[in-house]
mmCIF file of C-alpha atoms in Angstrom:
data_model
loop_
_atom_site.group_PDB
_atom_site.id
_atom_site.type_symbol
_atom_site.label_atom_id
_atom_site.label_comp_id
_atom_site.label_asym_id
_atom_site.label_seq_id
_atom_site.Cartn_x
_atom_site.Cartn_y
_atom_site.Cartn_z
ATOM 1 C CA UNK V 1 18.126 42.831 -25.427
ATOM 2 C CA UNK V 2 18.091 42.446 -29.164
ATOM 3 C CA UNK V 3 16.054 45.524 -29.912
ATOM 4 C CA UNK V 4 14.836 48.854 -28.529
ATOM 5 C CA UNK V 5 12.533 48.177 -25.581
ATOM 6 C CA UNK V 6 9.844 50.606 -24.439
ATOM 7 C CA UNK V 7 7.630 50.487 -21.369
ATOM 8 C CA UNK V 8 4.841 50.572 -20.626
ATOM 9 C CA UNK V 9 3.250 49.400 -23.868
ATOM 10 C CA UNK V 10 -0.002 51.111 -22.963
ATOM 11 C CA UNK V 11 -0.687 53.959 -20.568
ATOM 12 C CA UNK V 12 -4.023 55.518 -19.704
ATOM 13 C CA UNK V 13 -3.862 58.804 -17.840
ATOM 14 C CA UNK V 14 -6.481 61.193 -16.621
ATOM 15 C CA UNK V 15 -6.148 64.748 -17.883
ATOM 16 C CA UNK V 16 -3.755 66.616 -15.635
ATOM 17 C CA UNK V 17 -1.744 63.602 -14.518
ATOM 18 C CA UNK V 18 2.003 63.307 -15.059
ATOM 19 C CA UNK V 19 3.370 60.322 -16.990
ATOM 20 C CA UNK V 20 6.837 58.854 -17.530
ATOM 21 C CA UNK V 21 7.706 56.710 -20.524
ATOM 22 C CA UNK V 22 10.858 54.607 -20.558
ATOM 23 C CA UNK V 23 13.151 53.630 -23.430
ATOM 24 C CA UNK V 24 15.954 51.032 -23.295
ATOM 25 C CA UNK V 25 18.018 51.481 -26.455
ATOM 26 C CA UNK V 26 20.120 48.792 -28.088
ATOM 27 C CA UNK V 27 23.237 48.290 -25.983
ATOM 28 C CA UNK V 28 26.111 50.461 -27.145
ATOM 29 C CA UNK V 29 23.982 52.772 -29.308
ATOM 30 C CA UNK V 30 25.164 56.333 -29.008
ATOM 31 C CA UNK V 31 22.168 58.172 -30.408
ATOM 32 C CA UNK V 32 18.627 58.088 -29.065
ATOM 33 C CA UNK V 33 15.512 59.707 -30.455
ATOM 34 C CA UNK V 34 11.908 60.261 -29.364
ATOM 35 C CA UNK V 35 9.085 60.563 -31.866
ATOM 36 C CA UNK V 36 5.353 61.191 -31.421
ATOM 37 C CA UNK V 37 2.921 59.434 -33.754
ATOM 38 C CA UNK V 38 -0.697 60.556 -33.797
ATOM 39 C CA UNK V 39 -3.374 58.188 -35.123
ATOM 40 C CA UNK V 40 -3.158 57.882 -38.897
ATOM 41 C CA UNK V 41 -0.061 60.029 -39.175
ATOM 42 C CA UNK V 42 3.663 59.555 -39.609
ATOM 43 C CA UNK V 43 5.989 59.912 -36.626
ATOM 44 C CA UNK V 44 7.031 63.447 -35.722
ATOM 45 C CA UNK V 45 10.423 64.262 -34.199
ATOM 46 C CA UNK V 46 10.508 65.310 -30.565
ATOM 47 C CA UNK V 47 14.111 65.206 -29.323
ATOM 48 C CA UNK V 48 17.585 63.693 -29.877
ATOM 49 C CA UNK V 49 20.367 62.618 -27.522
ATOM 50 C CA UNK V 50 23.981 61.804 -28.256
ATOM 51 C CA UNK V 51 25.102 59.837 -25.228
ATOM 52 C CA UNK V 52 23.777 61.863 -22.257
ATOM 53 C CA UNK V 53 23.701 65.180 -24.118
ATOM 54 C CA UNK V 54 20.376 66.421 -25.428
ATOM 55 C CA UNK V 55 21.466 67.975 -28.705
ATOM 56 C CA UNK V 56 18.095 68.841 -30.207
ATOM 57 C CA UNK V 57 14.776 69.348 -28.419
ATOM 58 C CA UNK V 58 13.181 71.509 -31.081
ATOM 59 C CA UNK V 59 10.279 69.066 -31.591
ATOM 60 C CA UNK V 60 9.030 69.070 -28.013
ATOM 61 C CA UNK V 61 5.535 70.614 -28.321
ATOM 62 C CA UNK V 62 5.506 72.456 -25.006
ATOM 63 C CA UNK V 63 7.368 72.922 -21.751
ATOM 64 C CA UNK V 64 5.203 70.134 -20.302
ATOM 65 C CA UNK V 65 7.427 67.689 -22.215
ATOM 66 C CA UNK V 66 10.804 66.810 -20.774
ATOM 67 C CA UNK V 67 13.303 64.101 -21.727
ATOM 68 C CA UNK V 68 16.449 62.909 -20.064
ATOM 69 C CA UNK V 69 19.168 60.318 -20.565
ATOM 70 C CA UNK V 70 21.389 60.839 -17.523
ATOM 71 C CA UNK V 71 23.853 57.995 -18.026
ATOM 72 C CA UNK V 72 23.767 57.847 -21.802
ATOM 73 C CA UNK V 73 21.725 54.646 -21.991
ATOM 74 C CA UNK V 74 18.139 54.475 -20.710
ATOM 75 C CA UNK V 75 15.974 57.503 -21.488
ATOM 76 C CA UNK V 76 12.752 58.778 -19.965
ATOM 77 C CA UNK V 77 10.185 61.004 -21.617
ATOM 78 C CA UNK V 78 8.076 62.841 -19.052
ATOM 79 C CA UNK V 79 4.853 64.642 -19.796
ATOM 80 C CA UNK V 80 3.461 66.845 -17.076
ATOM 81 C CA UNK V 81 -0.190 67.834 -16.676
ATOM 82 C CA UNK V 82 -1.248 65.652 -19.596
ATOM 83 C CA UNK V 83 -3.850 66.983 -22.048
ATOM 84 C CA UNK V 84 -6.097 65.070 -24.433
ATOM 85 C CA UNK V 85 -4.026 66.229 -27.418
ATOM 86 C CA UNK V 86 -1.053 64.357 -25.927
ATOM 87 C CA UNK V 87 -2.772 61.061 -26.789
ATOM 88 C CA UNK V 88 -0.480 59.336 -29.295
ATOM 89 C CA UNK V 89 2.069 56.572 -29.686
ATOM 90 C CA UNK V 90 5.488 57.636 -28.432
ATOM 91 C CA UNK V 91 8.273 55.907 -30.295
ATOM 92 C CA UNK V 92 11.890 55.658 -29.226
ATOM 93 C CA UNK V 93 14.701 54.877 -31.668
ATOM 94 C CA UNK V 94 18.423 54.396 -31.315
ATOM 95 C CA UNK V 95 21.346 54.273 -33.685
ATOM 96 C CA UNK V 96 24.866 52.939 -33.313
ATOM 97 C CA UNK V 97 26.751 56.139 -33.931
ATOM 98 C CA UNK V 98 26.365 59.810 -34.709
ATOM 99 C CA UNK V 99 26.758 59.521 -38.484
ATOM 100 C CA UNK V 100 23.742 60.546 -40.535
ATOM 101 C CA UNK V 101 23.933 57.244 -42.409
ATOM 102 C CA UNK V 102 23.604 55.220 -39.203
ATOM 103 C CA UNK V 103 20.164 53.592 -39.423
ATOM 104 C CA UNK V 104 17.535 54.141 -36.728
ATOM 105 C CA UNK V 105 16.093 51.132 -34.934
ATOM 106 C CA UNK V 106 12.632 51.845 -33.531
ATOM 107 C CA UNK V 107 10.931 50.321 -30.511
ATOM 108 C CA UNK V 108 7.285 49.265 -30.586
ATOM 109 C CA UNK V 109 6.191 52.426 -28.809
ATOM 110 C CA UNK V 110 4.071 53.386 -25.816
ATOM 111 C CA UNK V 111 0.456 54.142 -26.643
ATOM 112 C CA UNK V 112 -0.681 56.982 -24.359
ATOM 113 C CA UNK V 113 -4.396 57.675 -23.986
ATOM 114 C CA UNK V 114 -5.425 60.753 -21.995
ATOM 115 C CA UNK V 115 -9.036 60.683 -20.825
ATOM 116 C CA UNK G 1 8.007 72.340 -40.230
ATOM 117 C CA UNK G 2 9.011 70.509 -43.351
ATOM 118 C CA UNK G 3 6.303 68.475 -45.023
ATOM 119 C CA UNK G 4 6.410 65.397 -47.194
ATOM 120 C CA UNK G 5 3.442 64.688 -49.453
ATOM 121 C CA UNK G 6 3.026 60.949 -49.756
ATOM 122 C CA UNK G 7 0.655 59.276 -52.218
ATOM 123 C CA UNK G 8 -1.474 57.394 -52.555
ATOM 124 C CA UNK G 9 -2.969 57.406 -49.080
ATOM 125 C CA UNK G 10 -4.167 53.820 -49.496
ATOM 126 C CA UNK G 11 -3.996 51.037 -52.062
ATOM 127 C CA UNK G 12 -5.869 47.800 -52.600
ATOM 128 C CA UNK G 13 -4.107 45.396 -54.950
ATOM 129 C CA UNK G 14 -4.275 41.767 -55.983
ATOM 130 C CA UNK G 15 -1.564 39.404 -54.870
ATOM 131 C CA UNK G 16 1.133 39.264 -57.530
ATOM 132 C CA UNK G 17 0.639 42.813 -58.767
ATOM 133 C CA UNK G 18 3.307 45.484 -58.695
ATOM 134 C CA UNK G 19 2.895 48.574 -56.487
ATOM 135 C CA UNK G 20 4.285 52.088 -56.720
ATOM 136 C CA UNK G 21 4.126 54.900 -54.179
ATOM 137 C CA UNK G 22 5.919 58.221 -53.971
ATOM 138 C CA UNK G 23 6.804 61.204 -51.878
ATOM 139 C CA UNK G 24 7.379 64.811 -52.876
ATOM 140 C CA UNK G 25 8.559 67.862 -50.998
ATOM 141 C CA UNK G 26 8.952 71.560 -51.659
ATOM 142 C CA UNK G 27 12.328 71.378 -49.866
ATOM 143 C CA UNK G 28 15.569 69.681 -50.851
ATOM 144 C CA UNK G 29 16.275 66.541 -48.862
ATOM 145 C CA UNK G 30 19.741 65.104 -48.229
ATOM 146 C CA UNK G 31 18.558 61.566 -47.546
ATOM 147 C CA UNK G 32 15.454 59.582 -48.369
ATOM 148 C CA UNK G 33 14.362 56.523 -46.441
ATOM 149 C CA UNK G 34 11.455 54.110 -46.756
ATOM 150 C CA UNK G 35 9.977 52.367 -43.708
ATOM 151 C CA UNK G 36 7.251 49.777 -43.172
ATOM 152 C CA UNK G 37 5.126 49.752 -40.046
ATOM 153 C CA UNK G 38 2.934 46.849 -38.961
ATOM 154 C CA UNK G 39 0.119 47.341 -36.384
ATOM 155 C CA UNK G 40 1.411 47.738 -32.850
ATOM 156 C CA UNK G 41 5.027 47.889 -33.936
ATOM 157 C CA UNK G 42 7.617 50.529 -34.715
ATOM 158 C CA UNK G 43 8.714 51.423 -38.253
ATOM 159 C CA UNK G 44 11.282 49.135 -39.845
ATOM 160 C CA UNK G 45 13.786 50.484 -42.341
ATOM 161 C CA UNK G 46 13.405 48.992 -45.853
ATOM 162 C CA UNK G 47 15.696 51.089 -48.034
ATOM 163 C CA UNK G 48 17.996 54.096 -47.491
ATOM 164 C CA UNK G 49 19.064 56.501 -50.248
ATOM 165 C CA UNK G 50 21.880 59.016 -49.842
ATOM 166 C CA UNK G 51 22.625 60.470 -53.297
ATOM 167 C CA UNK G 52 20.490 62.239 -55.864
ATOM 168 C CA UNK G 53 19.633 59.843 -58.692
ATOM 169 C CA UNK G 54 20.483 56.770 -56.612
ATOM 170 C CA UNK G 55 18.452 53.676 -57.423
ATOM 171 C CA UNK G 56 18.592 50.918 -54.802
ATOM 172 C CA UNK G 57 16.969 47.491 -54.576
ATOM 173 C CA UNK G 58 16.246 45.260 -51.613
ATOM 174 C CA UNK G 59 14.734 42.004 -52.847
ATOM 175 C CA UNK G 60 11.356 42.864 -54.454
ATOM 176 C CA UNK G 61 11.652 46.500 -53.371
ATOM 177 C CA UNK G 62 13.228 49.235 -55.463
ATOM 178 C CA UNK G 63 13.513 52.882 -54.485
ATOM 179 C CA UNK G 64 14.953 55.969 -56.134
ATOM 180 C CA UNK G 65 16.236 59.301 -54.854
ATOM 181 C CA UNK G 66 14.899 61.885 -57.276
ATOM 182 C CA UNK G 67 17.416 63.901 -59.259
ATOM 183 C CA UNK G 68 15.930 67.173 -57.971
ATOM 184 C CA UNK G 69 16.316 65.859 -54.392
ATOM 185 C CA UNK G 70 12.675 66.734 -53.788
ATOM 186 C CA UNK G 71 11.066 63.380 -54.445
ATOM 187 C CA UNK G 72 11.447 59.620 -54.091
ATOM 188 C CA UNK G 73 9.478 56.584 -55.127
ATOM 189 C CA UNK G 74 9.176 53.007 -53.849
ATOM 190 C CA UNK G 75 8.188 50.081 -56.052
ATOM 191 C CA UNK G 76 7.181 46.655 -54.805
ATOM 192 C CA UNK G 77 7.103 43.882 -57.393
ATOM 193 C CA UNK G 78 5.024 40.725 -57.290
ATOM 194 C CA UNK G 79 3.219 41.601 -54.059
ATOM 195 C CA UNK G 80 2.542 38.947 -51.446
ATOM 196 C CA UNK G 81 0.184 38.951 -48.438
ATOM 197 C CA UNK G 82 2.939 39.857 -45.946
ATOM 198 C CA UNK G 83 3.471 43.143 -47.817
ATOM 199 C CA UNK G 84 0.349 44.433 -46.065
ATOM 200 C CA UNK G 85 1.133 47.381 -43.812
ATOM 201 C CA UNK G 86 1.770 51.103 -43.782
ATOM 202 C CA UNK G 87 4.727 52.404 -45.804
ATOM 203 C CA UNK G 88 6.312 55.690 -44.845
ATOM 204 C CA UNK G 89 8.818 57.821 -46.676
ATOM 205 C CA UNK G 90 11.152 59.887 -44.541
ATOM 206 C CA UNK G 91 14.015 62.233 -45.134
ATOM 207 C CA UNK G 92 16.520 64.605 -43.641
ATOM 208 C CA UNK G 93 17.241 68.182 -44.640
ATOM 209 C CA UNK G 94 20.422 70.166 -44.412
ATOM 210 C CA UNK G 95 21.001 71.493 -40.923
ATOM 211 C CA UNK G 96 18.741 68.892 -39.302
ATOM 212 C CA UNK G 97 20.699 65.816 -40.250
ATOM 213 C CA UNK G 98 19.574 63.787 -37.272
ATOM 214 C CA UNK G 99 15.906 64.805 -37.474
ATOM 215 C CA UNK G 100 13.765 62.613 -39.723
ATOM 216 C CA UNK G 101 10.680 64.105 -41.343
ATOM 217 C CA UNK G 102 8.062 61.461 -42.167
ATOM 218 C CA UNK G 103 5.304 61.381 -44.760
ATOM 219 C CA UNK G 104 1.764 60.511 -43.714
ATOM 220 C CA UNK G 105 1.990 56.959 -44.974
ATOM 221 C CA UNK G 106 0.491 54.658 -47.618
ATOM 222 C CA UNK G 107 -1.766 51.887 -46.325
ATOM 223 C CA UNK G 108 -1.261 48.836 -48.540
ATOM 224 C CA UNK G 109 -3.793 45.994 -48.638
ATOM 225 C CA UNK G 110 -3.023 42.860 -50.665
ATOM 226 C CA UNK G 111 -6.058 40.839 -51.672
ATOM 227 C CA UNK G 112 -5.670 37.067 -52.234
#
């Protein structure tokens, strides 16, 4: 596709359920990022992949959050035993290469609501 | 973590007016970026700045990387209705070059 694609667009989960959020980056993009955006706030960094390697996961808020990118393209962000504070928009972004000047292209996000 | 202080939080302006918003930090940033986010969409990059003192324009938008490397501003000239949205500053610090820190956003409303 032309841009970063995320699915589902909306997800409602009951507290305690596990969820999986998918990101399809732009074809050929080496770097992939996950961000969490709470209502009325700017996005906050969660984790970063270069190809299949997870190089930085310092932003993951707890061990309930897990991300993978096994073949260096599609990525999944999994949240186990969801809590109400996990409610947010989860944004995925990709960039063409590993250079710091390579711009990030964001998807439209998955809005997660935990009830 | 690192924090960016973005102001103002919101702005209401008349169509045709110029707009200015800024970000400051207590830390030195290596890059400054400005994004616009429309409802239900992801942020879209407007301008990227990579050197202290750099002044860059993109159409009606102008942004500057502060000489101290701790601040940046974005100006929009002759605002139009489609400028409505949330504007975010973002930056990277040394040692976390691939980790963007975002400000809390400026909500811009353009009145006809």
